């Protein structure tokens, strides 16, 4: 009845995936992403889709590999420990140049960790995770609306570049409820001549594979893949810039940390401190150019993270350490509050002026 | 609107059960009753009655929650203190039951005592802005699944339709006909409508949002 609905972040991902034409979901329950699987379990049977609770995360990601080979839109979701289990399969999917969506609703780690929100899988998501030279396109939603919108985008980008994409959320984003306008059903799925769909005796058969025993051939696939990655770094960077025009202090944060940071920017501005925020929406490709540009006029950067300082390295590299970068963080399931961020900026101010 | 010794709030997950239960406990306390509130949600380890524990205790309301709630230990265990809810008949009890049929299984343990005393309201909380309960028919399906799981039948419906902090009074009143349709299908009365305090019309239960995000 309503145009706007009230959704949990996890549900918004699930419904947006269905509306993006995904009819195959394979997963294994884990807090705090379980509502995503529960939603798929309820909806998929009603729309001739497949919901399958696999016997393990390893099985689920290999089912994704199989469906992705046929060119159909497919996804899996989990939380940190479960995503670690999927890494081998993700590397195979990347090695076979297949589109698929992997959702990580992060929780505190390492190990079994806890069930509260975290961003400590940043390295895993952006620097590989599995073995071999590969990247994922990694999108980081900061609202329930973005949980839906970026899910659609993640499927489109995965198809366009023939590679797996990841939605990197956290427990808060997965669990929080906000009004959302769901994306329209869209079926503009691109042609996939490489897909294994049966030759009908009309064409040469396609082979999906990540095994290349001839080193020259394996090198060539790596070089070709990195040409695509270079194009993505040029064309697919997404970020939000907030009050950066005259900023002297630049906060960099994504997801829930960016929401808290925005509050801190407003409070700092009210105190007369020129603070701004760069919010990466893609963390791979990382928004290097806006950070390099900001380095020309800011005094320092503050990396606000729910981890022990992982994105901070990318901020340093993006501007060749031209300006100092300090860390403002909580870990283990804790979330920084605006007061902590304000204090971090004010400490810098004292040191720099 | 809260006339029985025990008031149970059940519904689809995310329908607003916890928020309603907390506000109902405050409303009963304001009427002068001795009140206990129990969080029997074994499904969702985030956003619990326990989030409001300090305010509830400050108001003199006893809070009974899972021993591991909000501790990051994801264990669906019920607290032994919960038996006092059915045994101590001198006070009002508000029960917040977990989402869907799966959450309602936990209630089954207390059903014989609740039926024997027979002084309870079991209220079905519905938000027609939730994606899987947008129609009276879909909401009825969830209602029947919960009854089948816990072995109690509902006595009434609470219309808690909302869009979070963006809710307007018009958003709430627009769902009145759907709530009546559900009432007709289920053969139950709409006991009351709830809305956030800033917009609640006379006769509605005004709610104070318990948890704010950044």
mmCIF file of N, CA and C in Angstrom, chain A residues 1-8 11 15 31-32 35-36 38-39 42-43 46 106-107 113-117 170-172 175-180 182 256 259-260 263 332 335-338, chain B residues 12-16 43-47 70-74 100-102 127-135 138 142 145 160 162-167 171 174-178 213-214:
data_model
loop_
_atom_site.group_PDB
_atom_site.id
_atom_site.type_symbol
_atom_site.label_atom_id
_atom_site.label_comp_id
_atom_site.label_asym_id
_atom_site.label_seq_id
_atom_site.Cartn_x
_atom_site.Cartn_y
_atom_site.Cartn_z
ATOM 1 N N UNK A 1 0.818 -1.204 0.000
ATOM 2 C CA UNK A 1 0.000 0.000 0.000
ATOM 3 C C UNK A 1 0.854 1.257 0.000
ATOM 4 N N UNK A 2 2.012 1.204 0.671
ATOM 5 C CA UNK A 2 2.799 2.426 0.814
ATOM 6 C C UNK A 2 3.919 2.484 -0.199
ATOM 7 N N UNK A 3 4.238 3.706 -0.630
ATOM 8 C CA UNK A 3 5.364 3.896 -1.533
ATOM 9 C C UNK A 3 6.652 3.758 -0.727
ATOM 10 N N UNK A 4 6.638 4.405 0.450
ATOM 11 C CA UNK A 4 7.767 4.299 1.358
ATOM 12 C C UNK A 4 7.499 3.152 2.319
ATOM 13 N N UNK A 5 8.510 2.361 2.622
ATOM 14 C CA UNK A 5 8.349 1.322 3.627
ATOM 15 C C UNK A 5 9.426 1.479 4.687
ATOM 16 N N UNK A 6 9.153 0.907 5.851
ATOM 17 C CA UNK A 6 10.114 0.947 6.948
ATOM 18 C C UNK A 6 10.861 -0.377 6.946
ATOM 19 N N UNK A 7 12.153 -0.317 6.712
ATOM 20 C CA UNK A 7 12.906 -1.566 6.566
ATOM 21 C C UNK A 7 14.158 -1.592 7.407
ATOM 22 N N UNK A 8 14.538 -2.799 7.784
ATOM 23 C CA UNK A 8 15.871 -3.021 8.316
ATOM 24 C C UNK A 8 16.845 -3.009 7.154
ATOM 25 N N UNK A 11 17.010 -6.267 5.316
ATOM 26 C CA UNK A 11 15.863 -6.536 4.450
ATOM 27 C C UNK A 11 15.948 -5.721 3.165
ATOM 28 N N UNK A 15 15.503 -7.148 -0.624
ATOM 29 C CA UNK A 15 14.453 -6.733 -1.564
ATOM 30 C C UNK A 15 15.053 -6.047 -2.786
ATOM 31 N N UNK A 31 24.560 -13.907 12.812
ATOM 32 C CA UNK A 31 24.267 -12.569 13.315
ATOM 33 C C UNK A 31 25.446 -11.671 12.942
ATOM 34 N N UNK A 32 25.244 -10.432 12.522
ATOM 35 C CA UNK A 32 23.983 -9.678 12.447
ATOM 36 C C UNK A 32 23.441 -9.495 11.022
ATOM 37 N N UNK A 35 18.586 -11.494 9.064
ATOM 38 C CA UNK A 35 17.307 -11.047 8.471
ATOM 39 C C UNK A 35 17.353 -11.083 6.949
ATOM 40 N N UNK A 36 18.555 -10.921 6.396
ATOM 41 C CA UNK A 36 18.688 -10.954 4.938
ATOM 42 C C UNK A 36 18.302 -12.342 4.430
ATOM 43 N N UNK A 38 16.613 -14.595 6.096
ATOM 44 C CA UNK A 38 15.222 -14.877 6.477
ATOM 45 C C UNK A 38 14.251 -14.256 5.474
ATOM 46 N N UNK A 39 14.582 -13.048 5.014
ATOM 47 C CA UNK A 39 13.736 -12.362 4.029
ATOM 48 C C UNK A 39 13.738 -13.132 2.711
ATOM 49 N N UNK A 42 11.579 -16.201 2.777
ATOM 50 C CA UNK A 42 10.146 -15.929 2.651
ATOM 51 C C UNK A 42 9.778 -15.536 1.216
ATOM 52 N N UNK A 43 10.615 -14.713 0.575
ATOM 53 C CA UNK A 43 10.254 -14.119 -0.714
ATOM 54 C C UNK A 43 10.572 -14.989 -1.927
ATOM 55 N N UNK A 46 8.095 -17.401 -3.516
ATOM 56 C CA UNK A 46 6.896 -16.770 -4.095
ATOM 57 C C UNK A 46 7.157 -16.219 -5.491
ATOM 58 N N UNK A 106 29.460 -6.582 8.731
ATOM 59 C CA UNK A 106 30.584 -6.884 9.622
ATOM 60 C C UNK A 106 30.257 -6.852 11.115
ATOM 61 N N UNK A 107 30.937 -7.724 11.842
ATOM 62 C CA UNK A 107 30.890 -7.760 13.304
ATOM 63 C C UNK A 107 32.327 -7.780 13.832
ATOM 64 N N UNK A 113 35.010 -13.452 17.639
ATOM 65 C CA UNK A 113 34.751 -12.049 17.970
ATOM 66 C C UNK A 113 33.474 -11.849 18.729
ATOM 67 N N UNK A 114 32.637 -10.908 18.247
ATOM 68 C CA UNK A 114 31.361 -10.624 18.901
ATOM 69 C C UNK A 114 30.296 -10.456 17.846
ATOM 70 N N UNK A 115 29.135 -9.955 18.268
ATOM 71 C CA UNK A 115 28.057 -9.787 17.285
ATOM 72 C C UNK A 115 27.724 -8.319 17.061
ATOM 73 N N UNK A 116 28.476 -7.421 17.675
ATOM 74 C CA UNK A 116 28.196 -6.000 17.530
ATOM 75 C C UNK A 116 28.966 -5.423 16.332
ATOM 76 N N UNK A 117 28.547 -4.231 15.842
ATOM 77 C CA UNK A 117 29.068 -3.727 14.567
ATOM 78 C C UNK A 117 30.557 -3.442 14.561
ATOM 79 N N UNK A 170 27.890 -2.923 8.126
ATOM 80 C CA UNK A 170 28.244 -3.317 9.488
ATOM 81 C C UNK A 170 26.958 -3.636 10.234
ATOM 82 N N UNK A 171 27.094 -4.194 11.422
ATOM 83 C CA UNK A 171 25.925 -4.631 12.181
ATOM 84 C C UNK A 171 24.883 -3.543 12.388
ATOM 85 N N UNK A 172 25.321 -2.310 12.584
ATOM 86 C CA UNK A 172 24.345 -1.232 12.777
ATOM 87 C C UNK A 172 23.540 -1.001 11.509
ATOM 88 N N UNK A 175 21.014 -3.753 11.023
ATOM 89 C CA UNK A 175 19.922 -3.877 11.991
ATOM 90 C C UNK A 175 19.037 -2.648 12.068
ATOM 91 N N UNK A 176 19.563 -1.480 11.697
ATOM 92 C CA UNK A 176 18.774 -0.263 11.907
ATOM 93 C C UNK A 176 17.597 -0.198 10.941
ATOM 94 N N UNK A 177 16.537 0.477 11.393
ATOM 95 C CA UNK A 177 15.350 0.622 10.556
ATOM 96 C C UNK A 177 15.186 2.072 10.150
ATOM 97 N N UNK A 178 14.956 2.291 8.849
ATOM 98 C CA UNK A 178 14.705 3.630 8.325
ATOM 99 C C UNK A 178 13.701 3.500 7.183
ATOM 100 N N UNK A 179 12.986 4.596 6.884
ATOM 101 C CA UNK A 179 12.115 4.562 5.712
ATOM 102 C C UNK A 179 12.961 4.470 4.446
ATOM 103 N N UNK A 180 12.480 3.740 3.486
ATOM 104 C CA UNK A 180 13.229 3.573 2.258
ATOM 105 C C UNK A 180 12.264 3.534 1.077
ATOM 106 N N UNK A 182 12.090 1.882 -2.348
ATOM 107 C CA UNK A 182 12.788 0.788 -3.008
ATOM 108 C C UNK A 182 12.987 1.084 -4.492
ATOM 109 N N UNK A 256 28.532 3.576 9.189
ATOM 110 C CA UNK A 256 28.035 4.171 10.436
ATOM 111 C C UNK A 256 29.009 5.230 10.954
ATOM 112 N N UNK A 259 28.207 8.554 9.504
ATOM 113 C CA UNK A 259 27.025 9.210 10.087
ATOM 114 C C UNK A 259 27.410 9.947 11.371
ATOM 115 N N UNK A 260 28.208 9.282 12.199
ATOM 116 C CA UNK A 260 28.652 9.924 13.438
ATOM 117 C C UNK A 260 29.532 11.125 13.097
ATOM 118 N N UNK A 263 27.695 14.328 12.190
ATOM 119 C CA UNK A 263 27.249 15.021 13.401
ATOM 120 C C UNK A 263 28.395 15.823 14.016
ATOM 121 N N UNK A 332 35.960 -3.712 18.362
ATOM 122 C CA UNK A 332 35.323 -4.807 19.092
ATOM 123 C C UNK A 332 33.819 -4.715 19.194
ATOM 124 N N UNK A 335 31.142 1.880 18.975
ATOM 125 C CA UNK A 335 31.013 2.918 17.956
ATOM 126 C C UNK A 335 31.508 4.235 18.542
ATOM 127 N N UNK A 336 32.375 4.985 17.825
ATOM 128 C CA UNK A 336 32.796 6.280 18.353
ATOM 129 C C UNK A 336 31.586 7.217 18.458
ATOM 130 N N UNK A 337 31.562 8.106 19.436
ATOM 131 C CA UNK A 337 30.485 9.100 19.473
ATOM 132 C C UNK A 337 31.045 10.444 18.993
ATOM 133 N N UNK A 338 30.156 11.394 18.657
ATOM 134 C CA UNK A 338 30.644 12.669 18.120
ATOM 135 C C UNK A 338 31.657 13.334 19.055
ATOM 136 N N UNK B 12 5.249 -9.357 13.901
ATOM 137 C CA UNK B 12 6.345 -9.536 12.955
ATOM 138 C C UNK B 12 7.566 -8.799 13.495
ATOM 139 N N UNK B 13 8.763 -9.324 13.223
ATOM 140 C CA UNK B 13 9.927 -8.618 13.761
ATOM 141 C C UNK B 13 10.038 -7.241 13.101
ATOM 142 N N UNK B 14 10.402 -6.265 13.908
ATOM 143 C CA UNK B 14 10.451 -4.898 13.406
ATOM 144 C C UNK B 14 9.113 -4.190 13.439
ATOM 145 N N UNK B 15 8.085 -4.807 14.045
ATOM 146 C CA UNK B 15 6.771 -4.150 14.085
ATOM 147 C C UNK B 15 6.695 -3.117 15.198
ATOM 148 N N UNK B 16 7.666 -3.130 16.107
ATOM 149 C CA UNK B 16 7.698 -2.130 17.168
ATOM 150 C C UNK B 16 7.279 -2.668 18.529
ATOM 151 N N UNK B 43 15.227 -13.897 19.631
ATOM 152 C CA UNK B 43 15.611 -13.892 18.219
ATOM 153 C C UNK B 43 16.649 -12.814 17.922
ATOM 154 N N UNK B 44 16.355 -11.598 18.344
ATOM 155 C CA UNK B 44 17.165 -10.464 17.900
ATOM 156 C C UNK B 44 18.088 -9.978 19.003
ATOM 157 N N UNK B 45 19.382 -10.082 18.835
ATOM 158 C CA UNK B 45 20.298 -9.643 19.889
ATOM 159 C C UNK B 45 20.588 -8.140 19.869
ATOM 160 N N UNK B 46 20.044 -7.407 18.901
ATOM 161 C CA UNK B 46 20.247 -5.959 18.836
ATOM 162 C C UNK B 46 18.953 -5.275 19.280
ATOM 163 N N UNK B 47 19.025 -4.048 19.763
ATOM 164 C CA UNK B 47 17.862 -3.190 20.040
ATOM 165 C C UNK B 47 16.837 -3.879 20.936
ATOM 166 N N UNK B 70 22.365 -8.121 25.181
ATOM 167 C CA UNK B 70 23.314 -7.015 24.997
ATOM 168 C C UNK B 70 24.715 -7.321 25.521
ATOM 169 N N UNK B 71 25.025 -8.590 25.694
ATOM 170 C CA UNK B 71 26.358 -8.908 26.192
ATOM 171 C C UNK B 71 27.230 -9.417 25.063
ATOM 172 N N UNK B 72 26.691 -9.426 23.845
ATOM 173 C CA UNK B 72 27.394 -9.965 22.679
ATOM 174 C C UNK B 72 27.492 -11.480 22.710
ATOM 175 N N UNK B 73 26.840 -12.100 23.683
ATOM 176 C CA UNK B 73 26.762 -13.555 23.656
ATOM 177 C C UNK B 73 25.391 -13.893 23.071
ATOM 178 N N UNK B 74 25.405 -14.561 21.939
ATOM 179 C CA UNK B 74 24.187 -14.777 21.169
ATOM 180 C C UNK B 74 23.528 -16.089 21.601
ATOM 181 N N UNK B 100 8.008 -12.811 14.985
ATOM 182 C CA UNK B 100 7.502 -13.910 14.168
ATOM 183 C C UNK B 100 7.157 -15.146 15.004
ATOM 184 N N UNK B 101 6.884 -16.230 14.296
ATOM 185 C CA UNK B 101 6.547 -17.476 14.981
ATOM 186 C C UNK B 101 7.740 -18.025 15.755
ATOM 187 N N UNK B 102 8.957 -17.817 15.206
ATOM 188 C CA UNK B 102 10.131 -18.376 15.879
ATOM 189 C C UNK B 102 10.328 -17.753 17.259
ATOM 190 N N UNK B 127 2.668 -3.099 11.829
ATOM 191 C CA UNK B 127 3.083 -1.876 11.142
ATOM 192 C C UNK B 127 2.889 -2.125 9.650
ATOM 193 N N UNK B 128 1.877 -1.463 9.071
ATOM 194 C CA UNK B 128 1.570 -1.704 7.656
ATOM 195 C C UNK B 128 2.605 -1.086 6.717
ATOM 196 N N UNK B 129 3.599 -0.382 7.261
ATOM 197 C CA UNK B 129 4.692 0.134 6.432
ATOM 198 C C UNK B 129 5.873 -0.835 6.396
ATOM 199 N N UNK B 130 5.718 -1.987 7.050
ATOM 200 C CA UNK B 130 6.771 -3.001 6.966
ATOM 201 C C UNK B 130 6.528 -3.837 5.704
ATOM 202 N N UNK B 131 7.608 -4.184 4.993
ATOM 203 C CA UNK B 131 7.433 -4.755 3.655
ATOM 204 C C UNK B 131 6.665 -6.079 3.608
ATOM 205 N N UNK B 132 6.768 -6.907 4.638
ATOM 206 C CA UNK B 132 6.092 -8.207 4.560
ATOM 207 C C UNK B 132 4.723 -8.205 5.241
ATOM 208 N N UNK B 133 4.301 -7.064 5.794
ATOM 209 C CA UNK B 133 2.943 -6.957 6.366
ATOM 210 C C UNK B 133 2.295 -5.664 5.876
ATOM 211 N N UNK B 134 2.274 -5.490 4.555
ATOM 212 C CA UNK B 134 1.705 -4.256 3.998
ATOM 213 C C UNK B 134 0.212 -4.364 3.754
ATOM 214 N N UNK B 135 -0.329 -5.582 3.800
ATOM 215 C CA UNK B 135 -1.768 -5.757 3.593
ATOM 216 C C UNK B 135 -2.351 -6.533 4.769
ATOM 217 N N UNK B 138 -1.565 -10.295 4.423
ATOM 218 C CA UNK B 138 -0.219 -10.705 4.819
ATOM 219 C C UNK B 138 -0.042 -10.627 6.338
ATOM 220 N N UNK B 142 0.962 -13.777 9.316
ATOM 221 C CA UNK B 142 1.938 -13.725 10.403
ATOM 222 C C UNK B 142 1.240 -13.949 11.750
ATOM 223 N N UNK B 145 0.566 -17.583 12.245
ATOM 224 C CA UNK B 145 1.816 -18.336 12.488
ATOM 225 C C UNK B 145 2.248 -18.186 13.951
ATOM 226 N N UNK B 160 0.438 -0.080 14.960
ATOM 227 C CA UNK B 160 1.663 0.676 15.245
ATOM 228 C C UNK B 160 2.344 1.097 13.945
ATOM 229 N N UNK B 162 4.170 2.952 11.217
ATOM 230 C CA UNK B 162 5.054 4.113 11.290
ATOM 231 C C UNK B 162 6.199 4.001 10.311
ATOM 232 N N UNK B 163 6.809 5.137 10.039
ATOM 233 C CA UNK B 163 8.014 5.223 9.196
ATOM 234 C C UNK B 163 9.165 5.791 10.024
ATOM 235 N N UNK B 164 9.247 5.361 11.270
ATOM 236 C CA UNK B 164 10.319 5.852 12.132
ATOM 237 C C UNK B 164 10.129 7.325 12.457
ATOM 238 N N UNK B 165 11.255 8.031 12.527
ATOM 239 C CA UNK B 165 11.198 9.431 12.948
ATOM 240 C C UNK B 165 10.511 10.332 11.929
ATOM 241 N N UNK B 166 10.345 9.834 10.697
ATOM 242 C CA UNK B 166 9.712 10.651 9.653
ATOM 243 C C UNK B 166 8.185 10.566 9.684
ATOM 244 N N UNK B 167 7.630 9.741 10.584
ATOM 245 C CA UNK B 167 6.192 9.495 10.564
ATOM 246 C C UNK B 167 5.375 10.763 10.790
ATOM 247 N N UNK B 171 0.385 9.698 7.916
ATOM 248 C CA UNK B 171 0.889 8.341 7.634
ATOM 249 C C UNK B 171 0.160 7.316 8.503
ATOM 250 N N UNK B 174 -3.661 6.993 7.627
ATOM 251 C CA UNK B 174 -3.859 6.340 6.316
ATOM 252 C C UNK B 174 -3.949 4.823 6.446
ATOM 253 N N UNK B 175 -3.481 4.274 7.562
ATOM 254 C CA UNK B 175 -3.487 2.815 7.716
ATOM 255 C C UNK B 175 -4.706 2.315 8.486
ATOM 256 N N UNK B 176 -5.572 3.234 8.932
ATOM 257 C CA UNK B 176 -6.709 2.842 9.782
ATOM 258 C C UNK B 176 -7.617 1.826 9.083
ATOM 259 N N UNK B 177 -7.854 2.039 7.779
ATOM 260 C CA UNK B 177 -8.769 1.131 7.080
ATOM 261 C C UNK B 177 -8.157 -0.265 6.945
ATOM 262 N N UNK B 178 -6.819 -0.311 6.741
ATOM 263 C CA UNK B 178 -6.148 -1.615 6.638
ATOM 264 C C UNK B 178 -6.223 -2.341 7.991
ATOM 265 N N UNK B 213 19.604 6.704 16.376
ATOM 266 C CA UNK B 213 20.870 6.420 15.701
ATOM 267 C C UNK B 213 21.477 7.740 15.253
ATOM 268 N N UNK B 214 22.740 7.683 14.879
ATOM 269 C CA UNK B 214 23.379 8.858 14.296
ATOM 270 C C UNK B 214 22.969 8.990 12.849
#
